[in-house]
Coordinates of C-alpha atoms in Angstrom, one line a residue:
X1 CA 57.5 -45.3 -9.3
X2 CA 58.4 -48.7 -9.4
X3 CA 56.2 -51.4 -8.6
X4 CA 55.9 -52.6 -5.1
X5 CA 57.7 -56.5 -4.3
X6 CA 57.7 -58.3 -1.3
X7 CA 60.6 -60.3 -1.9
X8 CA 63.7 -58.5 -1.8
X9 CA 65.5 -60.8 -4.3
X10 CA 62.7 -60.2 -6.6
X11 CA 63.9 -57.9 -9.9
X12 CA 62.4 -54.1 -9.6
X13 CA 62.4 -53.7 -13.4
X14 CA 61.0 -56.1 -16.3
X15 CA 63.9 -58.6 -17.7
X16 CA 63.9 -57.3 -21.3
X17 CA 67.1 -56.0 -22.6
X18 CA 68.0 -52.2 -23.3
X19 CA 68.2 -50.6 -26.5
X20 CA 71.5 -51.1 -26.9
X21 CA 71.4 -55.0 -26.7
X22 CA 73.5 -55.3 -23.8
X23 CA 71.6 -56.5 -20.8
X24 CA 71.7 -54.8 -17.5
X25 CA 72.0 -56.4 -13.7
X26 CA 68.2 -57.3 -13.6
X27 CA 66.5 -55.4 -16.3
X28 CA 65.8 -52.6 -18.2
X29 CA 66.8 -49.4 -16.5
X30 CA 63.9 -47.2 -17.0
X31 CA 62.9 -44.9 -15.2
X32 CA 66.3 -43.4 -14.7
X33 CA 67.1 -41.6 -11.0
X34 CA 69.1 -38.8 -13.0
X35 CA 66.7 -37.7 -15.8
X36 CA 67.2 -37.7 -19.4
X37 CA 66.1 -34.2 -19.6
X38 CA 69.1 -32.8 -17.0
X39 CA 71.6 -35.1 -18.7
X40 CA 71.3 -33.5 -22.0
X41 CA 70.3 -29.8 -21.0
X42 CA 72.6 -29.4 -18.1
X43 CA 76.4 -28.8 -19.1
X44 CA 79.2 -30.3 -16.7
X45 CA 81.6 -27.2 -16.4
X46 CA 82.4 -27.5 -11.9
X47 CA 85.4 -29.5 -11.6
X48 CA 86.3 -30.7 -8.8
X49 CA 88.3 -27.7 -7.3
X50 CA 85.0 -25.8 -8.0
X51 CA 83.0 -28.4 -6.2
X52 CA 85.2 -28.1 -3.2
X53 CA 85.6 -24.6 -2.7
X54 CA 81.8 -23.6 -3.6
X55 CA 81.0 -25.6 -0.2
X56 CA 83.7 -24.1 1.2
X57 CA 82.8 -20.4 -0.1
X58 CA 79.3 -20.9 1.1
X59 CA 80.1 -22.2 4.6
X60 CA 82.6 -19.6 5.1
X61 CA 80.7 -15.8 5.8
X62 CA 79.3 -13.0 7.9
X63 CA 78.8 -16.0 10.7
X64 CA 82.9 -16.6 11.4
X65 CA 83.9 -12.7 10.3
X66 CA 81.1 -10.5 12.2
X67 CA 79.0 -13.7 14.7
X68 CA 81.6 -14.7 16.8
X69 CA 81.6 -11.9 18.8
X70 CA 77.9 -12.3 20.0
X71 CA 78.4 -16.2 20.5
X72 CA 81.1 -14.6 23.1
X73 CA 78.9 -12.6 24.6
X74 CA 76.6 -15.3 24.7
X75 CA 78.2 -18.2 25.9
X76 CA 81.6 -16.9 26.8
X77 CA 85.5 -18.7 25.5
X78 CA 84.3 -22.2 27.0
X79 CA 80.9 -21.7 25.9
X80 CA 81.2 -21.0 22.1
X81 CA 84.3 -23.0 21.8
X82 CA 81.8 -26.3 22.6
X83 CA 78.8 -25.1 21.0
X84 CA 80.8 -24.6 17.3
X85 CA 82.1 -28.4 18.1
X86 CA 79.0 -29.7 18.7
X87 CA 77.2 -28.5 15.9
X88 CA 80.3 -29.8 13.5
X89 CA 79.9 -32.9 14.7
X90 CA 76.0 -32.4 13.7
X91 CA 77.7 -30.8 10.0
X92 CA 79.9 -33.9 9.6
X93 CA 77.3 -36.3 10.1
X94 CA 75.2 -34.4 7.6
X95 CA 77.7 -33.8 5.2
X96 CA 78.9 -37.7 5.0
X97 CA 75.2 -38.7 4.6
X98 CA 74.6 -36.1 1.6
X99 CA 78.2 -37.5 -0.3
X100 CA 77.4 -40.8 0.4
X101 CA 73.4 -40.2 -1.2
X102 CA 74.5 -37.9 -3.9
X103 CA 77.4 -40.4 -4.9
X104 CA 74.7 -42.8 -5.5
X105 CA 72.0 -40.2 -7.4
X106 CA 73.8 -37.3 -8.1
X107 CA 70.4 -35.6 -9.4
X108 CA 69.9 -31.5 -9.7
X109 CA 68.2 -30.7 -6.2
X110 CA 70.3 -32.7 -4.5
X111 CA 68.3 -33.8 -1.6
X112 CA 65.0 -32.3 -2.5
X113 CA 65.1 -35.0 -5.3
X114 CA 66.3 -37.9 -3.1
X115 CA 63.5 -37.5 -0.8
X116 CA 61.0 -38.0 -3.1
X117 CA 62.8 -41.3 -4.3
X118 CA 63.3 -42.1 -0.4
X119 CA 60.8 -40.8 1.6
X120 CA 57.4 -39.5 0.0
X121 CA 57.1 -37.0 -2.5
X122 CA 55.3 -35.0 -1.1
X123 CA 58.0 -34.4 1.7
X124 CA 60.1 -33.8 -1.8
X125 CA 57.6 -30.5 -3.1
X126 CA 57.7 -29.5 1.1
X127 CA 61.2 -29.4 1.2
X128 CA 61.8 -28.2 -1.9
X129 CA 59.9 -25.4 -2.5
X130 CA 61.2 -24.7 1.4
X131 CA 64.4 -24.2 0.3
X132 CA 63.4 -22.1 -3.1
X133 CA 61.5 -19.5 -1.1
X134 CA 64.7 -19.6 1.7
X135 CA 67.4 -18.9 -1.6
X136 CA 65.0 -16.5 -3.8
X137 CA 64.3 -14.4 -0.6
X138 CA 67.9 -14.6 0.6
X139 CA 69.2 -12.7 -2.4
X140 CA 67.6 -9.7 -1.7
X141 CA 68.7 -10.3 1.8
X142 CA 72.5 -11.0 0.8
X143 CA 72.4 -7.3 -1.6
X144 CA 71.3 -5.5 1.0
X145 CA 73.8 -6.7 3.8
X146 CA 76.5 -5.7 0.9
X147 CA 75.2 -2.3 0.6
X148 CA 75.3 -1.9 4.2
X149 CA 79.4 -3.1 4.3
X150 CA 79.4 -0.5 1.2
X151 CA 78.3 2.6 3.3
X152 CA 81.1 1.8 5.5
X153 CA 83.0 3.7 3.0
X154 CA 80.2 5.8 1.2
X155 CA 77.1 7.7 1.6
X156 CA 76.1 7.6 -2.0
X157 CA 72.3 6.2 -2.1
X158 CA 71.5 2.9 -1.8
X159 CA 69.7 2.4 -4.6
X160 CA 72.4 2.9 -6.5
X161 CA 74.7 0.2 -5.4
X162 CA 71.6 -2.4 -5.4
X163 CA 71.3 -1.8 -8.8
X164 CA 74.6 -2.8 -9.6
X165 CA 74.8 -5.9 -7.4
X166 CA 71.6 -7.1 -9.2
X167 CA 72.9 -6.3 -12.8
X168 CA 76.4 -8.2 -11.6
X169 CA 74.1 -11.3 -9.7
X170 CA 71.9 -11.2 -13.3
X171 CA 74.9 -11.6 -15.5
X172 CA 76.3 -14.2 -13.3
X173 CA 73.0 -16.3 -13.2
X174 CA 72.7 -15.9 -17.0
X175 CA 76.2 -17.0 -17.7
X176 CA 77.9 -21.0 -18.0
X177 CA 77.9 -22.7 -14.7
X178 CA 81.7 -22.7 -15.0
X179 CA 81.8 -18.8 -14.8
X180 CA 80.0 -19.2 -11.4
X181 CA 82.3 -22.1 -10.3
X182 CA 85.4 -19.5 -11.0
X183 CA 83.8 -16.5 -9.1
X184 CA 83.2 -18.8 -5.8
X185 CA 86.7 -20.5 -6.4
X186 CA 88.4 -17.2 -6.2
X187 CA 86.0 -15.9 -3.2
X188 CA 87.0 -19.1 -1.5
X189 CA 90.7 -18.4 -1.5
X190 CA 89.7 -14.5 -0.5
X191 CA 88.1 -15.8 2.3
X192 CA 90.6 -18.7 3.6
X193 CA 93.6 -16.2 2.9
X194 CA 92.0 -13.4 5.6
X195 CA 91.0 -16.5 7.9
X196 CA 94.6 -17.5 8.3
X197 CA 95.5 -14.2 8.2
X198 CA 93.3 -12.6 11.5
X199 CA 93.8 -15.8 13.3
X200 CA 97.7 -15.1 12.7
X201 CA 97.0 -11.6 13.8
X202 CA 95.4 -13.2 16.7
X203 CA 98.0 -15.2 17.7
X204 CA 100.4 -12.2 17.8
X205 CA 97.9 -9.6 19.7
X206 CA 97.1 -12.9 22.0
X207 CA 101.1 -13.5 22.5
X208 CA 101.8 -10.0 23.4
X209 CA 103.7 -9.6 19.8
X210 CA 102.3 -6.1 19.7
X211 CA 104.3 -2.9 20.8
X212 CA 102.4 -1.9 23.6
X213 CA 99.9 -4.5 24.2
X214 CA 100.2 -7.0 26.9
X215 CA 100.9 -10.4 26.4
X216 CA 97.2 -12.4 27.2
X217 CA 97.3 -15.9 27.3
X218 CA 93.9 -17.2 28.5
X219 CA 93.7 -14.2 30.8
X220 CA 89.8 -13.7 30.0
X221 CA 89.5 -17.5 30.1
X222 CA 89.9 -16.6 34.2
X223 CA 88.5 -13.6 34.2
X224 CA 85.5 -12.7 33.3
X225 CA 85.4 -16.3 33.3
X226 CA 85.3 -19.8 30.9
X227 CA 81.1 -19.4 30.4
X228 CA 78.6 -16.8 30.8
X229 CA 75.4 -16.5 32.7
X230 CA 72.6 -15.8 30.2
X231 CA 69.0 -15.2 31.2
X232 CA 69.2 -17.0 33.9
X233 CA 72.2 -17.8 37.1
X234 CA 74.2 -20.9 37.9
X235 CA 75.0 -24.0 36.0
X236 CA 71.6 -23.0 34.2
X237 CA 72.2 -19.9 33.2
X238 CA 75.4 -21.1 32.1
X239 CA 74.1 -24.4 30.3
X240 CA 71.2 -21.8 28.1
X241 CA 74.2 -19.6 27.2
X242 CA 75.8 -22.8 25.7
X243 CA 72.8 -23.7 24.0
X244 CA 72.2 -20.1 22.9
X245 CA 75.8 -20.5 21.1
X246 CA 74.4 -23.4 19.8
X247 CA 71.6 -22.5 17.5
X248 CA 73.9 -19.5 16.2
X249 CA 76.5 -21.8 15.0
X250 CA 74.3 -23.8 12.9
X251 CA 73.6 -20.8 11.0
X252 CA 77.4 -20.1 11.0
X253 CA 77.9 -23.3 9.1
X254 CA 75.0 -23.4 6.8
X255 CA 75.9 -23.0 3.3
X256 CA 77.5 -26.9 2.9
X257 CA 74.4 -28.5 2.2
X258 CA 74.6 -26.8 -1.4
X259 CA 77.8 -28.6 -2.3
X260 CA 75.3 -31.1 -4.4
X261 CA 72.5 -28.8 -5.8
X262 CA 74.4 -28.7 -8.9
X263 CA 75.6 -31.9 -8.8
X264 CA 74.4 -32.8 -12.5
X265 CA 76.6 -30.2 -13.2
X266 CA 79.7 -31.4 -11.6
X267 CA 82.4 -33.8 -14.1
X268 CA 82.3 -37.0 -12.5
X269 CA 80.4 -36.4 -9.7
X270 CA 80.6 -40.3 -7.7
X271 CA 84.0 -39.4 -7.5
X272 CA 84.1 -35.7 -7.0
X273 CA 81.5 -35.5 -4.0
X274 CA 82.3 -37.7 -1.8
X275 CA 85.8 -36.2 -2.0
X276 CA 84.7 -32.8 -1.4
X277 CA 82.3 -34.0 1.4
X278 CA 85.1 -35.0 3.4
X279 CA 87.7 -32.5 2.5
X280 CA 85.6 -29.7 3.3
X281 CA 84.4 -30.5 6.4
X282 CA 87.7 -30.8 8.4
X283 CA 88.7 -27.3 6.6
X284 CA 85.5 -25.5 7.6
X285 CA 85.8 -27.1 11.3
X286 CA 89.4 -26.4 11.3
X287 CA 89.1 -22.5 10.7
X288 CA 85.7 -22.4 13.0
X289 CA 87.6 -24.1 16.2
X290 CA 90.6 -22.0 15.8
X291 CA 88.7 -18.4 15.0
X292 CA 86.3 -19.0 18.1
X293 CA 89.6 -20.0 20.2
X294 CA 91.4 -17.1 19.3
X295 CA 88.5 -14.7 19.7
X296 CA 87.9 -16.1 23.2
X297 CA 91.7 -15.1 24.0
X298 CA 92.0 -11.7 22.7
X299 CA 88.1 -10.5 23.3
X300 CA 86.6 -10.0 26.9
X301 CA 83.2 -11.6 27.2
X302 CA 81.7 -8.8 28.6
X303 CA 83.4 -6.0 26.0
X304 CA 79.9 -4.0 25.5
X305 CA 81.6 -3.8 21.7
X306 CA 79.9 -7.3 20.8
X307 CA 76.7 -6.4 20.8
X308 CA 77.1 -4.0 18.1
X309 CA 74.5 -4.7 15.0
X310 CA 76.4 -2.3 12.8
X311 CA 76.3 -5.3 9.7
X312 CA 79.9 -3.8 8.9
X313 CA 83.4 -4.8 10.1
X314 CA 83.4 -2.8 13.0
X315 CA 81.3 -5.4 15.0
X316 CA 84.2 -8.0 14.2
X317 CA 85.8 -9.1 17.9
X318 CA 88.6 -9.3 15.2
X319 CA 88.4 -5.6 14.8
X320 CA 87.5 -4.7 18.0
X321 CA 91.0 -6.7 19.0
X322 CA 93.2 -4.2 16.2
X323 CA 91.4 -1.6 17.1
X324 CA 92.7 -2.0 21.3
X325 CA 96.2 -3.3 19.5
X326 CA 96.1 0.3 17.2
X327 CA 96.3 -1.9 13.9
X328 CA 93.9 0.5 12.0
X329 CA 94.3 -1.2 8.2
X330 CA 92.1 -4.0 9.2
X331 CA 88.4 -3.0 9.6
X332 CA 88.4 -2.2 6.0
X333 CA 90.3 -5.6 4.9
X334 CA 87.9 -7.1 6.7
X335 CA 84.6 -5.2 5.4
X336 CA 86.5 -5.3 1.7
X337 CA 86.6 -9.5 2.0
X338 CA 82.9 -9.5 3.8
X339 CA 81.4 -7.8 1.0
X340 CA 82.4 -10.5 -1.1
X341 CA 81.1 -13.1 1.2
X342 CA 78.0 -11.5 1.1
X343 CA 78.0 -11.4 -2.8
X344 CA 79.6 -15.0 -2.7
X345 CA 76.2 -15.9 -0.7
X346 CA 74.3 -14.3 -3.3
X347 CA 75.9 -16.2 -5.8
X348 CA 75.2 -19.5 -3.9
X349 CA 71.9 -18.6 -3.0
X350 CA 70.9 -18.1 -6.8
X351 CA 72.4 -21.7 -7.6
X352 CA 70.5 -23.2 -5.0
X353 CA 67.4 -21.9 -5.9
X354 CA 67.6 -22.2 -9.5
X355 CA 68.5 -25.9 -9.4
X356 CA 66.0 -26.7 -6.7
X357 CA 62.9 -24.7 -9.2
X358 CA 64.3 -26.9 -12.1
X359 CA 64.6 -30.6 -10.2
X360 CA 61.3 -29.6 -9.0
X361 CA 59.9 -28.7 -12.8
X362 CA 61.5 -32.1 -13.7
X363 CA 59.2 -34.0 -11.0
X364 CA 56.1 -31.9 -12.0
X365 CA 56.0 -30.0 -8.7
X366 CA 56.5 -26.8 -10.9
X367 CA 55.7 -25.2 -13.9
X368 CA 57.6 -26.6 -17.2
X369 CA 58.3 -23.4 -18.0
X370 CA 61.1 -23.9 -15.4
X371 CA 62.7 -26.7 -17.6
X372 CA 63.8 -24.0 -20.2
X373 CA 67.5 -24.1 -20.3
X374 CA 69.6 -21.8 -22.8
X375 CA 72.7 -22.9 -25.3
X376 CA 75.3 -22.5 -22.2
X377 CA 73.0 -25.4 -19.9
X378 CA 71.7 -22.6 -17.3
X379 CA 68.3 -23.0 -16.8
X380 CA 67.7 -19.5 -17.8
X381 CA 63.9 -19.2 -16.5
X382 CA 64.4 -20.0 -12.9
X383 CA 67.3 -17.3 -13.1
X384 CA 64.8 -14.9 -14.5
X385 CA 62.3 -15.7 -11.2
X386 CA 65.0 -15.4 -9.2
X387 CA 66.3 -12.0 -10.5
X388 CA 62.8 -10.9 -10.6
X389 CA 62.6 -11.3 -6.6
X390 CA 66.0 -9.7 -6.1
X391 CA 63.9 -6.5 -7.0
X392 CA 62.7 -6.6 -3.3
X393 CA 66.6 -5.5 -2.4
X394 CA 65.0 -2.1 -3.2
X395 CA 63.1 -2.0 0.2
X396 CA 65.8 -1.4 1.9
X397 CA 65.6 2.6 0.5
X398 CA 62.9 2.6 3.2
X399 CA 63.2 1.3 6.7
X400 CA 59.7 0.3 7.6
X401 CA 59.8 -1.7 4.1
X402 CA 62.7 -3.2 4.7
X403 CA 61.7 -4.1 8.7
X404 CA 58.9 -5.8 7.0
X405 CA 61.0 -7.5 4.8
X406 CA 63.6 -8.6 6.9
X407 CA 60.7 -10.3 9.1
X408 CA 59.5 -12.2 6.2
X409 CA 62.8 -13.4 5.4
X410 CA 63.0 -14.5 9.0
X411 CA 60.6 -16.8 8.5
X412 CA 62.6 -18.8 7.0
X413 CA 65.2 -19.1 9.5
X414 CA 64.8 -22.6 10.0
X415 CA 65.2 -23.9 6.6
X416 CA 69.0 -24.5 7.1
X417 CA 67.7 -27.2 10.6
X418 CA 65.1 -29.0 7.7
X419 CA 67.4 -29.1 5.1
X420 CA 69.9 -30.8 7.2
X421 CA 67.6 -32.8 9.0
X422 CA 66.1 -34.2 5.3
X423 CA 69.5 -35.0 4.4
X424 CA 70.1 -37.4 7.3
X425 CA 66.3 -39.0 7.1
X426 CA 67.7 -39.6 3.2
X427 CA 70.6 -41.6 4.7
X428 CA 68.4 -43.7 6.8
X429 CA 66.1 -45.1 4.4
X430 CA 68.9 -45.4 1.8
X431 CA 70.5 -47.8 4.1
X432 CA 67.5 -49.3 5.3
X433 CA 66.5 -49.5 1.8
X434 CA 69.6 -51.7 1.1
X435 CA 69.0 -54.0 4.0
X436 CA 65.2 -54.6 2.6
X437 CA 66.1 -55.7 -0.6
X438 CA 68.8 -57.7 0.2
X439 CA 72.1 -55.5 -1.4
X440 CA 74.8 -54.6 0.0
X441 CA 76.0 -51.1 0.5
X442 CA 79.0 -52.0 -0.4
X443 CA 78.1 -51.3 -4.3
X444 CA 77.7 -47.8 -3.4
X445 CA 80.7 -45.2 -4.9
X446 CA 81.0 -44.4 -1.3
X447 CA 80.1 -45.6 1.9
X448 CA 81.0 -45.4 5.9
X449 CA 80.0 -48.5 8.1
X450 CA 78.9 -45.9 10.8
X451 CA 77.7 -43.4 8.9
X452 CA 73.8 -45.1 9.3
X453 CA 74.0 -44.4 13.1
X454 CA 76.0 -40.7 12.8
X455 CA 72.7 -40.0 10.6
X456 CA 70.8 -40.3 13.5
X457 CA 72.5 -38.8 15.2
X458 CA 72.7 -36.0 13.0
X459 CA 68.7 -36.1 12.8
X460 CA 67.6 -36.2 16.4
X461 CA 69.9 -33.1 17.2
X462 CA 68.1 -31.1 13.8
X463 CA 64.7 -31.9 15.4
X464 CA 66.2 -30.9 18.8
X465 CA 67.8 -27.7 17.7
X466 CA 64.7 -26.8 15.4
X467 CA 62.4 -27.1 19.0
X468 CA 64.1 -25.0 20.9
X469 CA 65.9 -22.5 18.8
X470 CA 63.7 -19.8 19.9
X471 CA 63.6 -20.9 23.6
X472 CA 64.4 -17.2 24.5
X473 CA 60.7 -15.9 23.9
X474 CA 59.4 -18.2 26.6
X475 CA 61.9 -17.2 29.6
X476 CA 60.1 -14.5 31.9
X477 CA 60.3 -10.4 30.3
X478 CA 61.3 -12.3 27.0
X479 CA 58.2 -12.7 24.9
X480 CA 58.3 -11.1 21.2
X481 CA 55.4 -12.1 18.9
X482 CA 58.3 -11.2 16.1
X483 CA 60.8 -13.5 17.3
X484 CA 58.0 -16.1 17.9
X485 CA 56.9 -16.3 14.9
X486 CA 60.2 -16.4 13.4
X487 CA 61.6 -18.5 14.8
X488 CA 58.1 -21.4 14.7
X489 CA 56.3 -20.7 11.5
X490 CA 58.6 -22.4 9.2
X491 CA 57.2 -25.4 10.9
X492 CA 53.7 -25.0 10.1
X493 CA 54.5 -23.6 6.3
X494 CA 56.1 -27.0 6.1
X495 CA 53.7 -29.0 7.4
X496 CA 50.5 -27.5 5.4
X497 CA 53.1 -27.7 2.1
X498 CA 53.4 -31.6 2.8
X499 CA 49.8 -32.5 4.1
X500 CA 48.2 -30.1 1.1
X501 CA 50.5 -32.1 -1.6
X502 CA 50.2 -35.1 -0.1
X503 CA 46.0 -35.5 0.1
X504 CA 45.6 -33.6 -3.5
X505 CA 48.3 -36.1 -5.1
X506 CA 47.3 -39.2 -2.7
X507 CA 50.8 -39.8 -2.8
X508 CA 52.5 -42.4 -0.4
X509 CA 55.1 -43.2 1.8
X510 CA 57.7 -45.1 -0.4
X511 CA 58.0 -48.6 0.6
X512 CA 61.8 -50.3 1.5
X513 CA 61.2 -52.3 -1.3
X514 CA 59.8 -49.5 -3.7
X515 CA 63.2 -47.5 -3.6
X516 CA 65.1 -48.0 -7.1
X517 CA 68.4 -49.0 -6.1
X518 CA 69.1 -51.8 -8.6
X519 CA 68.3 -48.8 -11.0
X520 CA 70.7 -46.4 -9.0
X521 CA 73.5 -49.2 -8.9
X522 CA 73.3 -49.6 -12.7
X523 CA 73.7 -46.1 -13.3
X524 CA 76.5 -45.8 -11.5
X525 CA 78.3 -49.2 -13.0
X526 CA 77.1 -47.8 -16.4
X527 CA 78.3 -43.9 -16.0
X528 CA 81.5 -43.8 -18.1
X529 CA 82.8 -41.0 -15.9
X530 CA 82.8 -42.7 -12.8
X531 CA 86.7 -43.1 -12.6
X532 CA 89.0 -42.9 -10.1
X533 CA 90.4 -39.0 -9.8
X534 CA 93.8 -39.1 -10.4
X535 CA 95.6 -36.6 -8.2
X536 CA 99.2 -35.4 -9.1
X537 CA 102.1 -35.8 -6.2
X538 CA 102.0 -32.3 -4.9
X539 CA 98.0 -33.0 -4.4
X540 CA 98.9 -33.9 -0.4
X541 CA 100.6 -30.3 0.3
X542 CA 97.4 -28.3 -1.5
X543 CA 95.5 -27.9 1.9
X544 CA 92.6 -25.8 -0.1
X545 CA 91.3 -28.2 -2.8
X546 CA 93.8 -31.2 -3.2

């Protein structure tokens, strides 16, 4: 850590030159914010169409194919329609203050590692060992929901399918980062392709295109109504069914705060994040406003059919909409392109929680072991942790195991809300960081004017959303212990993993004037890949990746 200075125009780093004789801004640029260690042992093999459609893969899943349908039920058209658009203005702000951040430090761990520079590290070893328990147990979790989609078709036993899904998720972990970059590139297009296709579907069923099917409109805007009663009656009950949507959705879009978590990883990452940052977002709004549109048109509120938990196709209000239309090819489309969303998630989740072990190894808040990396740049020993904890997929060849399980994965249901909340705390203090010492934020590879307050923004409705996610429990006949303590305890875990760190380290609260960014700054003038992306003349009519 640098060493404290009071005077913002004071140099953070010794005036002697570097090694190579040429003098930097204000010193000698040691320590470095991406480590020596990562930028030799990590290989850069995600270009930038990987970058982009990896967040997009990843934000993209069960939550638009199979969760509309109860964020109907919930809120009703109205209802779900506003709650998705609030909480994408929430995933804008968050994913503008992570490109903006991980322009500037564009570190493995992504924001686990920025916190630490930022905030505290003992926040950093909270966070991050947060979200390596969240990915390693979400593995398990993702092979699981894939058998399931597989039975759909098959009663073979499940143990036979989850040994092939973790074989397949070993091989991928094991292999060059660009193997994984192609997988989620193609899974991406898979997904987009039946996006545009069941909205198109929608559209028709909606428009009255299909022989023998009325023509809709916003029928079932009117009746059974624009909102739903839930729990409780009147504008209340109708402002908790909202909310209700709410706190779905942000598990809907989780997923694009891994965009970064390989960003040492990435070819010319200043350039290539901030790009993908804002490209993705309006493509993963886009397709969430339309779907939950269309869904409110061609799906009754109160069709008994959303409820269902089936974990296959056939709880899709997409499905359930063919099905009333007699278009009987596309429960399996649909359960085909879900299974590789849940495989897709897999993938992701394994990404995540390598990269977050190894930036965590590089800070000392794990085992060196973790730093081992093979020929191809995979840091081969968090892969073997993680595939080691896929084993657990097993427990679901027993029901009361896998209840168990599932509730321990729960547990971890808020990791997405501090994730995202860490990410726009990040922001702050990098701005306010700036403003201490005197530089202007105009010397970052990317920066918004507005973004500062949008992080706020972005913050206070995390905390919000994070407090009263599991409101439910504490309504009248509601109460489960279960959902209780699902829904809380990640609060606590954190807490005690940030308080323990924090008094056996006696580590601090960085100071404004503490924060390297003179360092930061000079990496980023000094990085020889930090160059304009050239973009070829077609680039404007590629609405996936251009």
């Amino acid at each position: 850590m640098s060493v404290a200075v009071k005077d913002p125009d004071v140099s953070l780093y010794p005036s002697t030159p570097d090694e190579g004789g040429a003098p930097p801004p204000k010193g000698d640029p040691t320590p470095r914010i991406v480590d020596d260690e990562e930028n030799q042992n990590l290989k850069r093999g995600l270009q930038e169409r990987h970058t982009q459609m990896i967040a997009l893969a990843g934000a993209i899943g069960t939550g638009l194919f199979l969760g509309l349908g109860s964020s109907i039920q919930t809120g009703g058209p109205l209802g779900a329609l506003l709650g998705y658009a609030l909480v994408g203005l929430v995933v804008c702000a968050v994913q503008i203050a992570l490109g903006e951040v991980s322009a500037l430090m564009p570190v493995t761990g992504s924001f686990v590692r920025h916190v630490e520079i930022l905030v505290d590290p003992a926040l950093g070893f909270a966070i991050g060992w947060n979200v390596v328990y969240g990915c390693f147990m979400s593995v398990p979790s993702e092979i699981t929901a894939a058998v399931v989609l597989i039975q759909y078709w098959t009663d073979l036993n499940a143990a036979i399918w989850v040994t092939i899904l973790i074989v397949i998720s070993a091989v991928v972990s094991l292999l060059f980062i660009r193997v994984y970059g192609e997988l989620e590139f193609g899974f991406a297009i898979l997904k987009i392709l039946l996006i545009i296709g069941i909205i198109l579907m929608g559209l028709v069923i909606d428009l009255g295109g299909v022989a023998g099917t009325p023509r809709l409109g916003f029928h079932y805007w009117k009746d059974p109504g624009p909102m739903v009663e839930y729990i409780a009656s009147g504008s209340w009950g109708r402002f908790l069914g909202f909310w209700a949507v709410m706190t779905n959705a942000v598990y809907s879009f989780s997923g694009v705060e891994s965009l970064t978590m390989a960003a040492a990883e990435m070819q010319n990452p200043r350039q290539n994040i901030p790009r993908a940052c804002k490209r993705v977002f309006f493509r993963v709004t886009i397709f969430y406003f339309i779907a939950v549109l269309i869904v409110g048109m061609i799906v009754p509120s109160n069709d008994p059919r959303l409820g269902s938990e089936s974990g296959t196709a056939s709880q899709s209000p997409f499905v359930i909409a063919a099905a009333d239309a007699g278009i009987k090819v596309v429960p399996s489309i649909i359960n085909a392109v879900v299974l590789t969303s849940a495989w897709s998630s897999s993938n992701q989740s394994i990404l995540a929680g390598t990269r977050t072990l190894y930036g965590l190894a590089l800070k000392g808040h794990a085992p060196r072991i973790f730093l081992k990396t093979s020929k191809q740049g995979v840091p081969y020993m968090c892969a073997i942790l993680q595939i080691a904890v896929s084993f657990l997929a097993y427990l679901t060849c027993s029901n009361n195991a896998y209840t168990v399980f599932n509730w321990l994965l729960d547990l971890t249901s808020a990791g997405v809300l501090f994730s995202w909340g860490t990410i726009a705390l990040n922001h702050i203090r990098l701005v306010q960081g700036f403003r201490a010492q005197g530089l202007s934020t105009r010397e970052m590879p990317w920066h918004n004017s507005w973004s500062y307050y949008t992080s706020f923004f972005a913050l206070v409705m995390c905390v919000l959303i994070l407090l009263t996610g599991g409101y439910t429990v504490f309504t009248a006949g509601n109460w489960s212990p279960s959902s209780f303590v699902s829904s809380y305890l990640d609060i606590p875990l954190v807490l005690v993993f940030y308080l323990g760190w924090k008094f056996y380290k006696k580590t601090k609260t960085v100071s404004l004037y503490e924060i390297p960014l003179e360092q930061a700054l000079y990496e980023a003038r000094e990085d020889e890949s930090n160059v304009p992306v050239k973009t070829s003349r077609w680039a404007k009519f590629n609405i996936l990746w251009g």
